[in-house]
Amino acid sequence: MIKVHSYIQGKWLTEGEESELISAVTNEPIAQIVEADIDYKSALEYARTVGGSKLREMSIHERAFKIKFLGKYLMDRKEKYYEISTNTGATRMDSWIDIEGGLLTAFGISSKSRRELSDLPWHVEGEVERLSRKGSFMGQHICVPRRGVGVHINAFNFPVWGMLEKLAPAIIAGMPVIVKPSPTSSYLAWAVFRDIVESGILPEGTVQYIAADKPGDLLDHLNSQDMVAFTGSASTGKKLKAHPNIIANSVPFNLEADSLNCSILGEDVTPGMEEFDLFIKEVANEMTVKTGQKCTAIRRTIVPENRIDEVIEALKTRLDKTVIGDPAQNDTRMGPLASTLQAERFEEQLQQLSEITETVYTASGEQNGAFTNPRVLVCHKPMQVDNVHQLEAFGPMTTVMPYKNTQEAINLANKANGSLVGSLFTADDEIAHEITMGCAPYHGRFMVINKNSAGESTGHGSPIASLVHGGPGHAGGGEELGGARAVLHNMQRIALQGSPTTLRNIVKQHIKGAETHESDKHPFQKYFEELEVGEALTTKKRTVTDQDVEDFAELSGDHFYAHTDPEAASRSLFGKIVAHGYFILSATAGLFVHPDEGPVMLNYGLENLRFIAPVAPGDTIQAKLILKRKNVRQQKKDDKFPFGVVYWDVEVTNQDDVLVAEYTILTLIKRKHKLDIDEV
């Protein structure tokens, strides 16, 4: 039998009050949770001083690699998690969403962080802001690690995904975490957490685990640098968010609550259309996947009033094919709810809904223990009945609601006062535009499906690592995920002001206008490790000729009149023939590129190209190449060399020292040395 212990201050706490955790399938004990007497104040301080300090010594990319390697370590052990997950009532597919879905989310956030965030302990965000006429006083936003702890309170329905989607961005942000899962499925979360500890990948003090029903006086000891991320019921979340210490210290509290999400069938869709069948499939799937225990499940099915009977009959036909039983069996499509307590609550919630709706479908089969059956309800006057948009039955059910016109469909969708997700099935993009824009202020995510997108759709109920998850109003008003945004949610944004050079020396990234130093040799002849931020190369000069412009027009095929027709060019914005912008770009490369073989492997691209002023034949151009920032890249097995990405600011000026073009180029440059992150 699994013993679920707390992991506090680097130690497993094996002594405490024991209570049984029950299998949703057999209704027999599957694990024991051991509630130890925890000194929460000391646990928090340990995380801040031991774990936090170690994380802040690493760059964002180094922390992101820790999450990548941890994800691989856990993925190699996934089968034992699947075996344990069955006892939560989850089928293999249900468990995939939780286990591998959680790991893929961690991988995704790690990857986006390494692509989009600075390879520094902090992130330099956006471009510099000019605050003075001469440019001697500038502003720059950066995001820095907070000096606190992330307290993560997770729901019972996704014990692995819920833990990893919060833990990964917090660690990458430089914030240690304390995980508090729901006791109901804590044995699965604990099995994964134990492997996290045993992997040794994360530094000491960065993760702790609370095995308890309620986390004692934990919230009493939080300070303004700490953060709380909560997933669960709106009522519990609001109660915790109103904790006196949370309010007194303005502790950031991200609340992601269950909501009455909807799916809308467009007025244009009729039986026989692919969109109709796709709609029925999606609603039925969202009712039965995870036995309807999803914060994103479709609780409200909004359909044209002249299609209500056809939708109900189609749902009945599809739901009748759902095999309910032991989730360990391959043919089972829906297992039990997570516990008998959840089954009792589901029935109580359905009973309340029965007073304002009509039950038109109940799947056949016995209901015992945590097992239940899918239900379809109908509310015939959803615009008049408010409670149907407020009361959620957390299980395999949906309420069908008719609407008269598109505006009423929008009004119905928004009557829930905020949802995590909504979806629309239509073949008419005008309807898609009207409904989407009408629903957008009340939803965190909105999915539009037609026959063209359905084949690769990730589904109504699936949060995606690269997209934000959360919603306004009833959904909690929080936001998580969203790729690199997930990391920045866990950091402190600060606006810095000062001279460009001072700001550059503070943030360790080149700031426009900062002092530079000329490289002692051509920078393209230096290895990655030898290059320094602020290092520069000022090139020789080149005078642009009429022949240059003519030759470039012939070579490129760009015969735009401003470059080739003197008479037409005289009436242009410039009043005369000017060189192609892309000729200036190409000629500039000729000025700063070193022809000999060296550490530079290739040009990786360019960003933020702007042509500021025209260059005419007879003008002389010169370029300045400035090293802006560096990112280490992981050497993969197929890579010949270890390397990094170097970002160079390029400033092109004319004979009057007027800026005519600017951009950032990216180059891949060999590293001298291999690192622990490299695969070879």
Short mmCIF file of N, CA and C in Angstrom, two decimals, residues 397-534:
data_model
loop_
_atom_site.label_atom_id
_atom_site.label_comp_id
_atom_site.label_asym_id
_atom_site.label_seq_id
_atom_site.Cartn_x
_atom_site.Cartn_y
_atom_site.Cartn_z
N MET A 397 -22.38 15.26 -17.42
CA MET A 397 -23.69 15.83 -17.74
C MET A 397 -23.53 17.08 -18.60
N THR A 398 -24.62 17.46 -19.24
CA THR A 398 -24.72 18.75 -19.90
C THR A 398 -26.17 19.17 -19.93
N THR A 399 -26.40 20.47 -20.00
CA THR A 399 -27.76 21.00 -20.13
C THR A 399 -27.90 21.65 -21.49
N VAL A 400 -28.89 21.16 -22.27
CA VAL A 400 -29.15 21.71 -23.59
C VAL A 400 -30.04 22.94 -23.43
N MET A 401 -29.66 24.02 -24.13
CA MET A 401 -30.37 25.30 -24.03
C MET A 401 -30.68 25.82 -25.42
N PRO A 402 -31.94 26.12 -25.73
CA PRO A 402 -32.28 26.64 -27.05
C PRO A 402 -32.08 28.16 -27.14
N TYR A 403 -31.76 28.64 -28.34
CA TYR A 403 -31.69 30.09 -28.56
C TYR A 403 -32.44 30.45 -29.83
N LYS A 404 -32.93 31.71 -29.88
CA LYS A 404 -33.75 32.18 -31.00
C LYS A 404 -32.92 32.77 -32.13
N ASN A 405 -31.84 33.47 -31.78
CA ASN A 405 -31.01 34.12 -32.79
C ASN A 405 -29.58 34.22 -32.27
N THR A 406 -28.70 34.70 -33.12
CA THR A 406 -27.28 34.73 -32.77
C THR A 406 -27.01 35.59 -31.53
N GLN A 407 -27.66 36.73 -31.44
CA GLN A 407 -27.44 37.59 -30.27
C GLN A 407 -27.89 36.89 -28.98
N GLU A 408 -28.96 36.13 -29.05
CA GLU A 408 -29.39 35.41 -27.86
C GLU A 408 -28.41 34.30 -27.50
N ALA A 409 -27.80 33.69 -28.50
CA ALA A 409 -26.77 32.67 -28.23
C ALA A 409 -25.61 33.31 -27.47
N ILE A 410 -25.21 34.52 -27.89
CA ILE A 410 -24.13 35.23 -27.21
C ILE A 410 -24.54 35.55 -25.77
N ASN A 411 -25.77 36.04 -25.61
CA ASN A 411 -26.25 36.39 -24.27
C ASN A 411 -26.27 35.18 -23.35
N LEU A 412 -26.68 34.04 -23.86
CA LEU A 412 -26.71 32.81 -23.06
C LEU A 412 -25.29 32.39 -22.67
N ALA A 413 -24.39 32.44 -23.62
CA ALA A 413 -23.00 32.05 -23.33
C ALA A 413 -22.42 32.92 -22.22
N ASN A 414 -22.78 34.20 -22.22
CA ASN A 414 -22.20 35.13 -21.26
C ASN A 414 -22.93 35.18 -19.92
N LYS A 415 -24.08 34.52 -19.83
CA LYS A 415 -24.85 34.56 -18.58
C LYS A 415 -24.16 33.80 -17.44
N ALA A 416 -23.16 32.98 -17.75
CA ALA A 416 -22.42 32.28 -16.70
C ALA A 416 -21.46 33.21 -15.97
N ASN A 417 -21.35 34.45 -16.47
CA ASN A 417 -20.51 35.48 -15.84
C ASN A 417 -19.05 35.06 -15.77
N GLY A 418 -18.57 34.55 -16.88
CA GLY A 418 -17.15 34.20 -16.98
C GLY A 418 -16.91 32.72 -17.04
N SER A 419 -16.18 32.29 -18.06
CA SER A 419 -15.89 30.87 -18.25
C SER A 419 -14.44 30.68 -18.67
N LEU A 420 -13.92 29.49 -18.38
CA LEU A 420 -12.57 29.15 -18.81
C LEU A 420 -12.50 29.02 -20.32
N VAL A 421 -13.55 28.43 -20.92
CA VAL A 421 -13.50 28.16 -22.35
C VAL A 421 -14.92 28.09 -22.91
N GLY A 422 -15.06 28.53 -24.13
CA GLY A 422 -16.27 28.32 -24.89
C GLY A 422 -15.89 27.81 -26.27
N SER A 423 -16.84 27.22 -26.96
CA SER A 423 -16.55 26.75 -28.32
C SER A 423 -17.76 26.99 -29.21
N LEU A 424 -17.50 27.05 -30.50
CA LEU A 424 -18.53 27.32 -31.50
C LEU A 424 -18.29 26.42 -32.69
N PHE A 425 -19.36 25.80 -33.16
CA PHE A 425 -19.30 24.95 -34.35
C PHE A 425 -20.15 25.60 -35.43
N THR A 426 -19.50 26.08 -36.48
CA THR A 426 -20.19 26.76 -37.57
C THR A 426 -19.36 26.66 -38.83
N ALA A 427 -20.05 26.69 -39.97
CA ALA A 427 -19.36 26.75 -41.27
C ALA A 427 -19.40 28.15 -41.85
N ASP A 428 -19.99 29.08 -41.11
CA ASP A 428 -20.16 30.45 -41.59
C ASP A 428 -19.23 31.38 -40.80
N ASP A 429 -18.24 31.95 -41.47
CA ASP A 429 -17.26 32.79 -40.77
C ASP A 429 -17.85 34.12 -40.30
N GLU A 430 -18.94 34.58 -40.92
CA GLU A 430 -19.60 35.78 -40.41
C GLU A 430 -20.23 35.51 -39.06
N ILE A 431 -20.87 34.34 -38.93
CA ILE A 431 -21.41 33.94 -37.63
C ILE A 431 -20.26 33.75 -36.64
N ALA A 432 -19.18 33.16 -37.10
CA ALA A 432 -18.02 32.95 -36.23
C ALA A 432 -17.50 34.27 -35.69
N HIS A 433 -17.41 35.27 -36.56
CA HIS A 433 -16.93 36.59 -36.13
C HIS A 433 -17.87 37.20 -35.09
N GLU A 434 -19.17 37.19 -35.37
CA GLU A 434 -20.13 37.84 -34.48
C GLU A 434 -20.16 37.18 -33.11
N ILE A 435 -20.22 35.86 -33.09
CA ILE A 435 -20.31 35.16 -31.80
C ILE A 435 -19.00 35.24 -31.03
N THR A 436 -17.89 35.07 -31.72
CA THR A 436 -16.59 35.11 -31.04
C THR A 436 -16.36 36.46 -30.38
N MET A 437 -16.57 37.53 -31.12
CA MET A 437 -16.33 38.86 -30.56
C MET A 437 -17.35 39.20 -29.48
N GLY A 438 -18.56 38.65 -29.59
CA GLY A 438 -19.56 38.87 -28.55
C GLY A 438 -19.25 38.13 -27.27
N CYS A 439 -18.61 36.97 -27.38
CA CYS A 439 -18.31 36.13 -26.21
C CYS A 439 -16.93 36.41 -25.61
N ALA A 440 -16.04 37.02 -26.38
CA ALA A 440 -14.64 37.15 -25.97
C ALA A 440 -14.44 37.78 -24.59
N PRO A 441 -15.17 38.84 -24.22
CA PRO A 441 -14.89 39.45 -22.91
C PRO A 441 -15.21 38.55 -21.72
N TYR A 442 -15.98 37.50 -21.95
CA TYR A 442 -16.43 36.65 -20.84
C TYR A 442 -15.72 35.29 -20.81
N HIS A 443 -14.75 35.09 -21.68
CA HIS A 443 -14.11 33.78 -21.78
C HIS A 443 -12.58 33.91 -21.79
N GLY A 444 -11.91 32.89 -21.24
CA GLY A 444 -10.46 32.86 -21.27
C GLY A 444 -9.91 32.27 -22.56
N ARG A 445 -10.67 31.37 -23.16
CA ARG A 445 -10.27 30.73 -24.43
C ARG A 445 -11.54 30.48 -25.21
N PHE A 446 -11.47 30.58 -26.53
CA PHE A 446 -12.65 30.35 -27.37
C PHE A 446 -12.22 29.60 -28.62
N MET A 447 -12.80 28.42 -28.83
CA MET A 447 -12.41 27.56 -29.94
C MET A 447 -13.52 27.54 -30.99
N VAL A 448 -13.15 27.80 -32.23
CA VAL A 448 -14.10 27.79 -33.35
C VAL A 448 -13.75 26.62 -34.26
N ILE A 449 -14.73 25.76 -34.50
CA ILE A 449 -14.48 24.54 -35.27
C ILE A 449 -15.38 24.48 -36.49
N ASN A 450 -14.78 24.11 -37.62
CA ASN A 450 -15.53 23.72 -38.82
C ASN A 450 -14.84 22.49 -39.40
N LYS A 451 -15.31 22.02 -40.53
CA LYS A 451 -14.76 20.78 -41.09
C LYS A 451 -13.29 20.93 -41.47
N ASN A 452 -12.83 22.16 -41.70
CA ASN A 452 -11.44 22.38 -42.10
C ASN A 452 -10.47 22.27 -40.94
N SER A 453 -10.89 22.65 -39.75
CA SER A 453 -9.99 22.65 -38.59
C SER A 453 -10.14 21.44 -37.68
N ALA A 454 -11.24 20.72 -37.81
CA ALA A 454 -11.56 19.67 -36.85
C ALA A 454 -10.53 18.55 -36.80
N GLY A 455 -9.96 18.22 -37.95
CA GLY A 455 -9.04 17.08 -38.01
C GLY A 455 -7.83 17.22 -37.12
N GLU A 456 -7.37 18.44 -36.91
CA GLU A 456 -6.19 18.67 -36.08
C GLU A 456 -6.51 19.44 -34.80
N SER A 457 -7.79 19.57 -34.50
CA SER A 457 -8.20 20.29 -33.30
C SER A 457 -7.72 19.57 -32.05
N THR A 458 -7.29 20.35 -31.05
CA THR A 458 -6.87 19.77 -29.76
C THR A 458 -8.05 19.58 -28.83
N GLY A 459 -9.23 20.10 -29.21
CA GLY A 459 -10.42 19.85 -28.43
C GLY A 459 -10.82 21.00 -27.53
N HIS A 460 -12.12 21.07 -27.27
CA HIS A 460 -12.69 22.11 -26.41
C HIS A 460 -12.07 22.11 -25.02
N GLY A 461 -11.89 20.95 -24.44
CA GLY A 461 -11.53 20.87 -23.02
C GLY A 461 -10.06 20.80 -22.71
N SER A 462 -9.20 20.97 -23.70
CA SER A 462 -7.77 20.77 -23.48
C SER A 462 -7.01 22.09 -23.40
N PRO A 463 -6.58 22.50 -22.21
CA PRO A 463 -5.68 23.66 -22.12
C PRO A 463 -4.37 23.34 -22.83
N ILE A 464 -3.81 24.34 -23.48
CA ILE A 464 -2.59 24.17 -24.26
C ILE A 464 -1.47 24.99 -23.62
N ALA A 465 -0.28 24.40 -23.53
CA ALA A 465 0.84 25.06 -22.86
C ALA A 465 1.14 26.44 -23.43
N SER A 466 0.97 26.60 -24.74
CA SER A 466 1.34 27.86 -25.38
C SER A 466 0.24 28.91 -25.34
N LEU A 467 -0.96 28.53 -24.87
CA LEU A 467 -2.08 29.46 -24.79
C LEU A 467 -2.48 29.69 -23.34
N VAL A 468 -3.00 30.86 -23.05
CA VAL A 468 -3.38 31.17 -21.68
C VAL A 468 -4.55 30.29 -21.23
N HIS A 469 -4.56 29.98 -19.94
CA HIS A 469 -5.62 29.20 -19.32
C HIS A 469 -6.12 29.99 -18.12
N GLY A 470 -7.40 30.15 -18.02
CA GLY A 470 -8.00 30.95 -16.96
C GLY A 470 -9.19 31.67 -17.55
N GLY A 471 -9.90 32.41 -16.75
CA GLY A 471 -11.06 33.12 -17.27
C GLY A 471 -11.57 34.14 -16.28
N PRO A 472 -12.39 35.07 -16.76
CA PRO A 472 -12.90 36.13 -15.89
C PRO A 472 -14.06 35.66 -15.02
N GLY A 473 -14.45 36.51 -14.08
CA GLY A 473 -15.66 36.29 -13.31
C GLY A 473 -15.70 34.98 -12.57
N HIS A 474 -16.73 34.18 -12.84
CA HIS A 474 -16.94 32.91 -12.14
C HIS A 474 -15.76 31.96 -12.28
N ALA A 475 -15.00 32.11 -13.37
CA ALA A 475 -13.84 31.23 -13.60
C ALA A 475 -12.65 31.58 -12.73
N GLY A 476 -12.75 32.64 -11.95
CA GLY A 476 -11.71 32.97 -10.99
C GLY A 476 -10.93 34.24 -11.27
N GLY A 477 -10.96 34.69 -12.52
CA GLY A 477 -10.24 35.91 -12.86
C GLY A 477 -8.74 35.73 -12.95
N GLY A 478 -8.26 34.50 -13.00
CA GLY A 478 -6.83 34.24 -13.04
C GLY A 478 -6.32 33.95 -14.44
N GLU A 479 -5.02 33.75 -14.53
CA GLU A 479 -4.40 33.41 -15.81
C GLU A 479 -3.13 32.62 -15.56
N GLU A 480 -2.99 31.50 -16.25
CA GLU A 480 -1.77 30.71 -16.18
C GLU A 480 -1.48 30.17 -17.58
N LEU A 481 -0.40 29.41 -17.69
CA LEU A 481 0.07 28.91 -18.99
C LEU A 481 0.34 30.09 -19.93
N GLY A 482 0.19 29.85 -21.24
CA GLY A 482 0.48 30.92 -22.19
C GLY A 482 1.93 30.96 -22.63
N GLY A 483 2.60 29.80 -22.68
CA GLY A 483 3.99 29.78 -23.12
C GLY A 483 4.89 30.48 -22.13
N ALA A 484 5.75 31.37 -22.64
CA ALA A 484 6.68 32.09 -21.76
C ALA A 484 5.95 33.00 -20.78
N ARG A 485 4.70 33.38 -21.11
CA ARG A 485 3.92 34.20 -20.16
C ARG A 485 3.78 33.49 -18.83
N ALA A 486 3.69 32.15 -18.87
CA ALA A 486 3.52 31.39 -17.63
C ALA A 486 4.67 31.65 -16.66
N VAL A 487 5.86 31.83 -17.21
CA VAL A 487 7.03 32.12 -16.38
C VAL A 487 6.94 33.53 -15.83
N LEU A 488 6.60 34.48 -16.69
CA LEU A 488 6.56 35.88 -16.27
C LEU A 488 5.49 36.13 -15.22
N HIS A 489 4.43 35.31 -15.21
CA HIS A 489 3.41 35.43 -14.16
C HIS A 489 4.03 35.26 -12.78
N ASN A 490 5.13 34.50 -12.70
CA ASN A 490 5.76 34.17 -11.43
C ASN A 490 6.94 35.09 -11.10
N MET A 491 7.13 36.14 -11.89
CA MET A 491 8.25 37.05 -11.69
C MET A 491 7.74 38.45 -11.35
N GLN A 492 8.63 39.30 -10.93
CA GLN A 492 8.27 40.68 -10.63
C GLN A 492 8.75 41.58 -11.77
N ARG A 493 7.82 42.28 -12.37
CA ARG A 493 8.19 43.23 -13.44
C ARG A 493 8.56 44.56 -12.80
N ILE A 494 9.68 45.13 -13.24
CA ILE A 494 10.14 46.40 -12.71
C ILE A 494 10.59 47.28 -13.85
N ALA A 495 10.29 48.58 -13.75
CA ALA A 495 10.73 49.56 -14.74
C ALA A 495 12.00 50.22 -14.23
N LEU A 496 13.08 50.10 -15.01
CA LEU A 496 14.36 50.72 -14.65
C LEU A 496 14.53 52.01 -15.43
N GLN A 497 15.15 53.00 -14.80
CA GLN A 497 15.44 54.27 -15.46
C GLN A 497 16.89 54.66 -15.21
N GLY A 498 17.52 55.21 -16.21
CA GLY A 498 18.91 55.64 -16.06
C GLY A 498 19.54 55.90 -17.40
N SER A 499 20.84 56.11 -17.40
CA SER A 499 21.55 56.29 -18.67
C SER A 499 21.63 54.95 -19.39
N PRO A 500 21.73 54.97 -20.71
CA PRO A 500 21.82 53.70 -21.44
C PRO A 500 22.97 52.81 -20.97
N THR A 501 24.11 53.40 -20.72
CA THR A 501 25.27 52.60 -20.30
C THR A 501 25.04 51.99 -18.92
N THR A 502 24.50 52.77 -18.00
CA THR A 502 24.22 52.24 -16.67
C THR A 502 23.20 51.12 -16.74
N LEU A 503 22.15 51.31 -17.53
CA LEU A 503 21.13 50.26 -17.67
C LEU A 503 21.75 49.00 -18.27
N ARG A 504 22.62 49.18 -19.29
CA ARG A 504 23.29 48.02 -19.90
C ARG A 504 24.11 47.27 -18.86
N ASN A 505 24.82 47.99 -18.01
CA ASN A 505 25.66 47.34 -17.00
C ASN A 505 24.83 46.68 -15.89
N ILE A 506 23.61 47.16 -15.70
CA ILE A 506 22.72 46.54 -14.71
C ILE A 506 22.11 45.26 -15.27
N VAL A 507 21.55 45.33 -16.48
CA VAL A 507 20.78 44.19 -17.00
C VAL A 507 21.62 43.21 -17.81
N LYS A 508 22.88 43.60 -18.11
CA LYS A 508 23.81 42.71 -18.84
C LYS A 508 23.32 42.39 -20.25
N GLN A 509 22.66 43.36 -20.85
CA GLN A 509 22.25 43.26 -22.25
C GLN A 509 22.39 44.64 -22.86
N HIS A 510 22.82 44.70 -24.12
CA HIS A 510 23.05 46.00 -24.74
C HIS A 510 21.77 46.81 -24.80
N ILE A 511 21.87 48.07 -24.44
CA ILE A 511 20.78 49.04 -24.50
C ILE A 511 21.15 50.08 -25.55
N LYS A 512 20.21 50.37 -26.43
CA LYS A 512 20.49 51.35 -27.49
C LYS A 512 20.98 52.66 -26.89
N GLY A 513 22.11 53.15 -27.38
CA GLY A 513 22.69 54.38 -26.89
C GLY A 513 23.78 54.18 -25.85
N ALA A 514 23.95 52.93 -25.38
CA ALA A 514 24.99 52.65 -24.39
C ALA A 514 26.37 52.71 -25.03
N GLU A 515 27.37 52.98 -24.22
CA GLU A 515 28.74 52.97 -24.70
C GLU A 515 29.12 51.57 -25.18
N THR A 516 29.93 51.53 -26.22
CA THR A 516 30.41 50.25 -26.74
C THR A 516 31.93 50.28 -26.77
N HIS A 517 32.53 49.11 -26.98
CA HIS A 517 33.98 49.06 -27.14
C HIS A 517 34.31 48.25 -28.39
N GLU A 518 35.23 48.76 -29.16
CA GLU A 518 35.59 48.10 -30.41
C GLU A 518 36.29 46.77 -30.11
N SER A 519 35.89 45.78 -30.85
CA SER A 519 36.48 44.45 -30.68
C SER A 519 37.96 44.47 -31.05
N ASP A 520 38.77 43.70 -30.31
CA ASP A 520 40.20 43.67 -30.58
C ASP A 520 40.52 42.93 -31.88
N LYS A 521 39.59 42.11 -32.35
CA LYS A 521 39.69 41.50 -33.66
C LYS A 521 38.27 41.31 -34.18
N HIS A 522 38.13 40.94 -35.43
CA HIS A 522 36.78 40.82 -35.99
C HIS A 522 35.96 39.86 -35.13
N PRO A 523 34.78 40.28 -34.65
CA PRO A 523 34.02 39.42 -33.74
C PRO A 523 33.59 38.10 -34.37
N PHE A 524 33.50 38.04 -35.70
CA PHE A 524 33.12 36.78 -36.34
C PHE A 524 34.27 35.77 -36.31
N GLN A 525 35.41 36.19 -35.81
CA GLN A 525 36.54 35.28 -35.64
C GLN A 525 36.70 34.84 -34.18
N LYS A 526 35.69 35.15 -33.36
CA LYS A 526 35.73 34.78 -31.95
C LYS A 526 34.70 33.68 -31.65
N TYR A 527 35.04 32.83 -30.69
CA TYR A 527 34.10 31.81 -30.23
C TYR A 527 33.06 32.44 -29.30
N PHE A 528 31.99 31.71 -29.10
CA PHE A 528 30.87 32.18 -28.29
C PHE A 528 31.32 32.68 -26.93
N GLU A 529 32.18 31.89 -26.26
CA GLU A 529 32.62 32.24 -24.91
C GLU A 529 33.46 33.52 -24.88
N GLU A 530 34.10 33.86 -26.00
CA GLU A 530 35.00 35.01 -26.05
C GLU A 530 34.27 36.33 -26.29
N LEU A 531 33.06 36.25 -26.74
CA LEU A 531 32.31 37.45 -27.08
C LEU A 531 31.66 38.07 -25.85
N GLU A 532 31.63 39.41 -25.83
CA GLU A 532 31.09 40.13 -24.69
C GLU A 532 29.98 41.10 -25.13
N VAL A 533 28.97 41.24 -24.28
CA VAL A 533 27.90 42.20 -24.54
C VAL A 533 28.52 43.61 -24.64
N GLY A 534 28.11 44.36 -25.65
CA GLY A 534 28.64 45.71 -25.85
C GLY A 534 29.84 45.76 -26.77
#
